[in-house]
Short mmCIF file of C-alpha atoms and ligand atoms in Angstrom, two decimals:
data_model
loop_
_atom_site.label_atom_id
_atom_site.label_comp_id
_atom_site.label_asym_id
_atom_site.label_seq_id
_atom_site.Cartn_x
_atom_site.Cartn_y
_atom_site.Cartn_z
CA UNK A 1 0.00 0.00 0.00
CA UNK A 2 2.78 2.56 0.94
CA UNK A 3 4.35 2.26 -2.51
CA UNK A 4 1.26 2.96 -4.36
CA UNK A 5 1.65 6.09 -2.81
CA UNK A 6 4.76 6.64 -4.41
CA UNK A 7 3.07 6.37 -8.20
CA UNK A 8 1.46 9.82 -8.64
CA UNK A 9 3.42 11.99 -10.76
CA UNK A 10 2.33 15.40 -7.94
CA UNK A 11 5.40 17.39 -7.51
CA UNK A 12 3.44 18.71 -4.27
CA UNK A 13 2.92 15.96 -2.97
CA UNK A 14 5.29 14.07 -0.26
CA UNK A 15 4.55 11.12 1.66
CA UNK A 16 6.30 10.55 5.27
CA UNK A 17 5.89 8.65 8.46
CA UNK A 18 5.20 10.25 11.52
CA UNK A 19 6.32 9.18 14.61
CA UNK A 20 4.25 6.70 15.39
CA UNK A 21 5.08 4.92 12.02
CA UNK A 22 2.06 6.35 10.26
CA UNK A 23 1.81 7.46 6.80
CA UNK A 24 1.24 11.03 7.02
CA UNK A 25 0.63 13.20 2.95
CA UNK A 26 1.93 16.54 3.03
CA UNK A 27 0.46 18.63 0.51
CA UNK A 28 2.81 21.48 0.03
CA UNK A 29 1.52 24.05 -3.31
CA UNK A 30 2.23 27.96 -4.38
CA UNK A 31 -1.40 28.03 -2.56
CA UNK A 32 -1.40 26.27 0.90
CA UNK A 33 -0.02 23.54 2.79
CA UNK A 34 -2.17 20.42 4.36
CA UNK A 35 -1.35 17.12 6.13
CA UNK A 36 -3.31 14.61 5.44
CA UNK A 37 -2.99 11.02 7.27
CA UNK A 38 -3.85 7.64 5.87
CA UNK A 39 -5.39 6.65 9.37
CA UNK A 40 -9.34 7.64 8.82
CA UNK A 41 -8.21 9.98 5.99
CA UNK A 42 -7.45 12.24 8.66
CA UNK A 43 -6.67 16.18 7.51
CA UNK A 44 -4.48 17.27 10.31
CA UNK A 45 -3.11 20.99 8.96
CA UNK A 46 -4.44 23.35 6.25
CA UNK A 47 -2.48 26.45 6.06
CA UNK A 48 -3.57 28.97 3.23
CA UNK A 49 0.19 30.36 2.17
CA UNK A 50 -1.62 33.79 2.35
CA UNK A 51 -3.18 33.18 6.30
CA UNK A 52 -0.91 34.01 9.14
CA UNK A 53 -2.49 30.99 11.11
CA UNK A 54 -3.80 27.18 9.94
CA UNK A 55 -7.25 26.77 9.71
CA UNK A 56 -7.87 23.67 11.95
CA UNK A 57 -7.17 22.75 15.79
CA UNK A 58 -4.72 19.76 16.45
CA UNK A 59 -4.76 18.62 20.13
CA UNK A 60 -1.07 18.80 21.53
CA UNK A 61 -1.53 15.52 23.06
CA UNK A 62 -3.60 13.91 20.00
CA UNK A 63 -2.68 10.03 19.81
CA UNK A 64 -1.55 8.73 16.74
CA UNK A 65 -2.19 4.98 17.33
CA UNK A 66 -4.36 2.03 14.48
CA UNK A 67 -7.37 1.84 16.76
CA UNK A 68 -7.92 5.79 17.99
CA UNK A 69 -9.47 8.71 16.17
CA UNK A 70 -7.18 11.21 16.13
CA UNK A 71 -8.38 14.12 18.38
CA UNK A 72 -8.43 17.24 16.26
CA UNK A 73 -8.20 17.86 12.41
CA UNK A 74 -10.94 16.89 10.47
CA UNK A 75 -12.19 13.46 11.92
CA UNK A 76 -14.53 11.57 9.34
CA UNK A 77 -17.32 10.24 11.22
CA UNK A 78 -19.03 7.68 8.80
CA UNK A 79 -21.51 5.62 8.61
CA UNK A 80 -23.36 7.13 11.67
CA UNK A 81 -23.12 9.98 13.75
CA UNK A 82 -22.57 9.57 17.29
CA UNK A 83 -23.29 6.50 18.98
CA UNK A 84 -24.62 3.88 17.37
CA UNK A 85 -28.22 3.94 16.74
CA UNK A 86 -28.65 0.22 18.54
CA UNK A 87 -25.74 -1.31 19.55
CA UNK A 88 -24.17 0.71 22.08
CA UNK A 89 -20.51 -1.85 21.64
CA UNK A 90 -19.96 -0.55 18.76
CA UNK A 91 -17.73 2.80 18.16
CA UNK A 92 -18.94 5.84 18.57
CA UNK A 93 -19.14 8.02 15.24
CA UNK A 94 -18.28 4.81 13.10
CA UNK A 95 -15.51 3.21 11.78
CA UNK A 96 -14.07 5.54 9.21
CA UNK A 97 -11.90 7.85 10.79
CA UNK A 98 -10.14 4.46 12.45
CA UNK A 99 -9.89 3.07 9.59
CA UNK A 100 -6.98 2.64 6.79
CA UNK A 101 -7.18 4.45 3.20
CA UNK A 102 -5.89 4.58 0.15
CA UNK A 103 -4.59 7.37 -2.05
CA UNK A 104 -5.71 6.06 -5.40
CA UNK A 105 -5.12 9.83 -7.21
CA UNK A 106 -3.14 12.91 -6.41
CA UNK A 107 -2.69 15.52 -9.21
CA UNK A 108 -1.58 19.23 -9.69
CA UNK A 109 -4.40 21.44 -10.47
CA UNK A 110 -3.72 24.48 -13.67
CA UNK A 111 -4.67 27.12 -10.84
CA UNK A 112 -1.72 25.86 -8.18
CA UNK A 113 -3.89 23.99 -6.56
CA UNK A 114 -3.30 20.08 -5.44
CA UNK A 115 -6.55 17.38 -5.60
CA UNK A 116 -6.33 13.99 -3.78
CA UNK A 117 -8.70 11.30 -3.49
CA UNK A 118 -8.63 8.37 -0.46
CA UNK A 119 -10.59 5.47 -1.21
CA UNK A 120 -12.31 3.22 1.31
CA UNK A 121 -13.83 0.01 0.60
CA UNK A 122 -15.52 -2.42 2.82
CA UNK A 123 -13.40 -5.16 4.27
CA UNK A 124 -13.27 -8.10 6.12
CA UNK A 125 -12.83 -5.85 9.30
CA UNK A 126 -15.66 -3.35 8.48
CA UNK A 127 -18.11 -5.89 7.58
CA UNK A 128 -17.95 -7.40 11.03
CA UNK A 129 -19.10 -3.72 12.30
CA UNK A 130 -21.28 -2.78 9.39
CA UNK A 131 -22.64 -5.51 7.48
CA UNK A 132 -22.60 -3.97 3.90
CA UNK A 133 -20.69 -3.29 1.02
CA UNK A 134 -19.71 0.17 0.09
CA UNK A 135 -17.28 2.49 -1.27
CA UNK A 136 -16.14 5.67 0.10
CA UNK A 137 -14.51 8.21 -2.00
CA UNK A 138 -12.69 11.38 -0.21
CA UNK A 139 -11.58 14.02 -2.59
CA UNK A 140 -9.54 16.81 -0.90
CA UNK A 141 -8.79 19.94 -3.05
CA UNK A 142 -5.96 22.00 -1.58
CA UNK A 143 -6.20 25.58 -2.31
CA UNK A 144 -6.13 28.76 -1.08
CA UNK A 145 -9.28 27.32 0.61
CA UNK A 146 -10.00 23.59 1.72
CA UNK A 147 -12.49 22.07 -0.16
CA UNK A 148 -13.47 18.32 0.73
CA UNK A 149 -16.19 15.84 -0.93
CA UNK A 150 -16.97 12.41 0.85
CA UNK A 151 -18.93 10.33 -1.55
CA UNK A 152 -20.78 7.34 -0.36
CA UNK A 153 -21.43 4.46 -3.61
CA UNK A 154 -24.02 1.58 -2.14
CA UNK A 155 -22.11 -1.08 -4.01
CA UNK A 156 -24.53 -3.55 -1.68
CA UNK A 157 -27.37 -5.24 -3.04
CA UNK A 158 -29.64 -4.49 -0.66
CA UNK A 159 -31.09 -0.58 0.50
CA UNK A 160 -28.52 1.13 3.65
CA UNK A 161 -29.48 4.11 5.97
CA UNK A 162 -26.30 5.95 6.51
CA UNK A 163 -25.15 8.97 8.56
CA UNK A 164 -22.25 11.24 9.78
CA UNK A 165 -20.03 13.90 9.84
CA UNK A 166 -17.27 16.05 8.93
CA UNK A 167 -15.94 16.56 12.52
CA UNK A 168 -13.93 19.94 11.88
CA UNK A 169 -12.32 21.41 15.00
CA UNK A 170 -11.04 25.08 14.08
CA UNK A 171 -8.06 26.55 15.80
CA UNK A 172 -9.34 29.60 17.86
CA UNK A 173 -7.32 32.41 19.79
CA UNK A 174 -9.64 32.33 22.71
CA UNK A 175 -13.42 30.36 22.83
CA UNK A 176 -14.41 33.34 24.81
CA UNK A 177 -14.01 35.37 22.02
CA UNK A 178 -15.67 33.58 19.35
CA UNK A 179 -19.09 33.88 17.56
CA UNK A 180 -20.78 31.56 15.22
CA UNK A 181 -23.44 33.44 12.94
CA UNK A 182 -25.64 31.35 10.70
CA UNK A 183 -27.55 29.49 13.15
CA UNK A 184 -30.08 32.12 14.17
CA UNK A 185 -33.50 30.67 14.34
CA UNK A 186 -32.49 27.29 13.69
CA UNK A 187 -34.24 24.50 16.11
CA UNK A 188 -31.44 22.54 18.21
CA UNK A 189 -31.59 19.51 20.20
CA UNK A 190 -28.64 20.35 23.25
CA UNK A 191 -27.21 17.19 23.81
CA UNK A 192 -26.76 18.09 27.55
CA UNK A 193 -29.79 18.28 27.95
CA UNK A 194 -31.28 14.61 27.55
CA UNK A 195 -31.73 16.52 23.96
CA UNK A 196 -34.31 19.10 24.45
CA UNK A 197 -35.20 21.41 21.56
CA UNK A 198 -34.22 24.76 22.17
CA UNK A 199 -34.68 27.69 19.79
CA UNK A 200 -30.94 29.49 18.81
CA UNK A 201 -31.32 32.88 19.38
CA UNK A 202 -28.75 35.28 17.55
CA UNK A 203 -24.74 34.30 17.02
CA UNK A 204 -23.18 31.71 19.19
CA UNK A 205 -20.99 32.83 21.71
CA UNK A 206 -19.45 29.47 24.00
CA UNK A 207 -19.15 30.35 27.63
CA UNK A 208 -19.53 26.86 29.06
CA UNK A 209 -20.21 23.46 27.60
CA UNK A 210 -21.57 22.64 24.43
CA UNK A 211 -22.84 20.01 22.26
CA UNK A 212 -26.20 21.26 19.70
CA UNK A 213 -26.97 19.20 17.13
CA UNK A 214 -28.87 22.29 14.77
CA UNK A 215 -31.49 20.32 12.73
CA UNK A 216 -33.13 20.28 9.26
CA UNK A 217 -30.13 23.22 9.01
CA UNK A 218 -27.96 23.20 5.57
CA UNK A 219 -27.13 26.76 6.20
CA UNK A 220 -23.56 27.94 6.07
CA UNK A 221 -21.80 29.72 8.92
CA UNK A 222 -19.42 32.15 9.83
CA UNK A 223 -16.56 32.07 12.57
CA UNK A 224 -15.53 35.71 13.90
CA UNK A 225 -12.58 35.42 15.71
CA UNK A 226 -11.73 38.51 17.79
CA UNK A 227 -8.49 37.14 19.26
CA UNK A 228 -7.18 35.87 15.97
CA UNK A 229 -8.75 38.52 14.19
CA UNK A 230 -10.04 36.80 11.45
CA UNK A 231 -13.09 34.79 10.10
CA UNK A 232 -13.31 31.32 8.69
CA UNK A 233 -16.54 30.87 6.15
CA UNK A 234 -17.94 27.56 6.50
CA UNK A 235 -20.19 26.12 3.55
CA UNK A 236 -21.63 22.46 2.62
CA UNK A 237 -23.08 20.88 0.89
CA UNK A 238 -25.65 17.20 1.26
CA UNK A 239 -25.52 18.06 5.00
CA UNK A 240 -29.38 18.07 7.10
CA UNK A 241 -27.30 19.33 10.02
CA UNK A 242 -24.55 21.06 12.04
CA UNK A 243 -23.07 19.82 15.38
CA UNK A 244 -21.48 22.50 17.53
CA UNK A 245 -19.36 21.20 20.26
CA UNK A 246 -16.76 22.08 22.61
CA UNK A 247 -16.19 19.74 25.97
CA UNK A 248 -15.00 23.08 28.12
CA UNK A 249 -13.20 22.40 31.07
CA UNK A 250 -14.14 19.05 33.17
CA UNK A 251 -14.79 16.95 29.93
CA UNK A 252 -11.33 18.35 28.82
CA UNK A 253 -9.74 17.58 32.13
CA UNK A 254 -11.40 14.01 31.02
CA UNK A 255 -10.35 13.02 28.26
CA UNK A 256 -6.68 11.96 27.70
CA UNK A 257 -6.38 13.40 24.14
CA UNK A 258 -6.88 16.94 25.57
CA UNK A 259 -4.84 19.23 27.18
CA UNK A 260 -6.77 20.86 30.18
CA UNK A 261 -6.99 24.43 28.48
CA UNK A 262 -7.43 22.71 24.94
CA UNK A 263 -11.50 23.48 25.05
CA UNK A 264 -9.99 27.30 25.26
CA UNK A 265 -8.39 27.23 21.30
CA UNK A 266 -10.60 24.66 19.46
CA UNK A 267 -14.29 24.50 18.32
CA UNK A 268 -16.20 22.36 16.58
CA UNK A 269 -18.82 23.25 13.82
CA UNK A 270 -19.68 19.88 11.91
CA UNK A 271 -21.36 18.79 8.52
CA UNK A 272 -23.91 16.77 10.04
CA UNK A 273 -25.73 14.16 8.32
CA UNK A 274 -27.44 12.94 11.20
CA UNK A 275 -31.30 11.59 10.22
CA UNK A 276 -29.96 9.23 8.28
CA UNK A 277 -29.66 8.65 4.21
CA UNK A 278 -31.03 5.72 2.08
CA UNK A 279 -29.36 4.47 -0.07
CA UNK A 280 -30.71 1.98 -3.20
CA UNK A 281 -28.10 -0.86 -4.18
CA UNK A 282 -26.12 1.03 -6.74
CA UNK A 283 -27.10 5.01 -5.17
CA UNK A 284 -24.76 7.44 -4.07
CA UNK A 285 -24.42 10.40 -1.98
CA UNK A 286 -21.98 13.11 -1.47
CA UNK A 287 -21.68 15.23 1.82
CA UNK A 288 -19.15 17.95 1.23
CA UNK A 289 -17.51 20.84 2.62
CA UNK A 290 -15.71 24.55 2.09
CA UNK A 291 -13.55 26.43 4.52
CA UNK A 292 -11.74 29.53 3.94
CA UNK A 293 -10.37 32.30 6.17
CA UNK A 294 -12.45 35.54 4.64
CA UNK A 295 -10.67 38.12 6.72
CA UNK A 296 -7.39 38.00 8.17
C1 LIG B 301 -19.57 15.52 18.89
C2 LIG B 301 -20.67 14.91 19.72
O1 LIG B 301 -19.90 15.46 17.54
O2 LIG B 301 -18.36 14.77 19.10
C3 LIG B 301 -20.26 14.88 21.17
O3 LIG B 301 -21.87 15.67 19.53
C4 LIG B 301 -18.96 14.13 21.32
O4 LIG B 301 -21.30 14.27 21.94
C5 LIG B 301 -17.91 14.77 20.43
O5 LIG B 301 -18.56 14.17 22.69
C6 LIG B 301 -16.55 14.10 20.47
O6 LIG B 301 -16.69 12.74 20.20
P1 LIG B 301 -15.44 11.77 20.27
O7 LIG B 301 -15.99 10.39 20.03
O8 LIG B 301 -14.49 12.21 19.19
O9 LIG B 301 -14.83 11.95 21.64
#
């Protein structure tokens, strides 16, 4: 698999291993700069050449290991979103972002620009979790903005109901002084609380916890940033939903992936797909997204 790598004729294109022995793709164009790991197809870094700052949040004490989701980046969570709708053994958020791609294309674009594609097929391994056949296609365009596409092929004979999400944590200079506009109006279910429906009410500012799922919402957002001084545009596409999420302190204190202060320079606004998509034998579906920094 690691030679295969090794076949694209992509001048920006280099493949190393980390640390831990993983395969990491470092996109490096006149336009930006992204890593990309093999492990769950995992975008780590985007860095517009023209930004002062990357785009995304990587958690100092992220673990790089074959069975862990790397906290930070762009996790994908695929084929459902959060835990699992009836089997509460099996991982939360799916298999895909644990589990090992394949670069099958990586070319230069005219404009500067790099485009890679990570293919996952079922397995032996994710057929004992998810009982279907399927192919997942990941195309990530590197330019001065991040563009990504999942696209989910139902190469099963029989009808699947899939879900997810593009997990992006952005890198803030201070949660306090964040807002989130887009959301105004839209009908969330707060997670924290035993998921009542709440009403969103202007931009979000976090002061505390969060964790909103924002339904029947394919609007795109905005993140103003008054520490960084900048905002990041945030559009999809084939998404019935945005998760906003950040643990705050306790849950961050928690977890062993997170620095105690590490709720205090991330957030997370997601490309939800979370009421579930079916899918006839031979249908496909595409859940992508757009980030940018419009103001820096
Ligand atoms: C969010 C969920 O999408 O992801 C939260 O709404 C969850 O409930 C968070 O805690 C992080 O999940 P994980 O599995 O990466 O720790």
């Amino acid at each position: 698999m690691t030679s295969a790598i090794t076949d694209f004729d992509c001048t920006h294109l280099s493949v190393v291993k980390d640390t831990s022995g993983m395969d990491k793709l470092i996109v490096d164009n006149p336009l930006a700069y992204c890593e990309v790991y093999l492990h769950g197809a995992h975008i780590t870094e985007f860095k517009a050449k023209t930004a002062t700052q990357g785009l995304l949040w990587l958690s100092p004490k992220a673990v790089f290991a074959r069975d862990k989701a790397i906290r930070g980046g762009i996790p994908i969570c695929w084929p459902w979103f959060g835990a699992h709708p009836t089997d509460k053994n099996q991982p939360a958020h799916g298999f895909a972002r644990v589990s090992l791609w394949r670069l099958t294309q990586a070319k230069a674009l005219d404009c500067g620009g790099t485009e890679l594609c990570l293919t996952l097929t079922d397995n032996a391994e994710t057929r004992c979790i998810w009982p279907f056949r399927f192919t997942l296609e990941y195309t990530i365009k590197v330019t001065e903005q991040l563009e990504v596409s999942l696209v989910h092929i139902n190469t099963d004979k029989q009808p699947v109901s899939i879900g997810g999400a593009l997990h992006s944590y952005f890198k803030v200079g201070e949660i306090a002084q964040v807002q989130i506009a887009g959301l105004a109006g839209a009908t969330y279910l707060d997670k924290l609380a035993d998921g009542q429906a709440c009403t969103q009410s202007g931009e979000i500012r976090v002061a505390a916890e969060v964790d909103s799922v924002y339904l029947d919402c394919a609007n795109d957002c905005t993140l103003k940033d008054r520490a960084l001084g900048r905002t990041i545009s945030i559009c999809k596409q084939g998404s019935d939903s945005t998760i906003v999420w950040n643990p705050w302190l306790r849950k961050s204190q928690q977890m062993a992936d997170m620095s105690d202060d590490g709720y205090r320079h991330m957030v997370c606004i997601e490309a939800g797909v979370v009421n579930g998509k079916a899918l006839a034998p031979g249908e496909q579906c595409e859940l992508a997204q757009r980030i940018e920094v419009v103001s820096d």
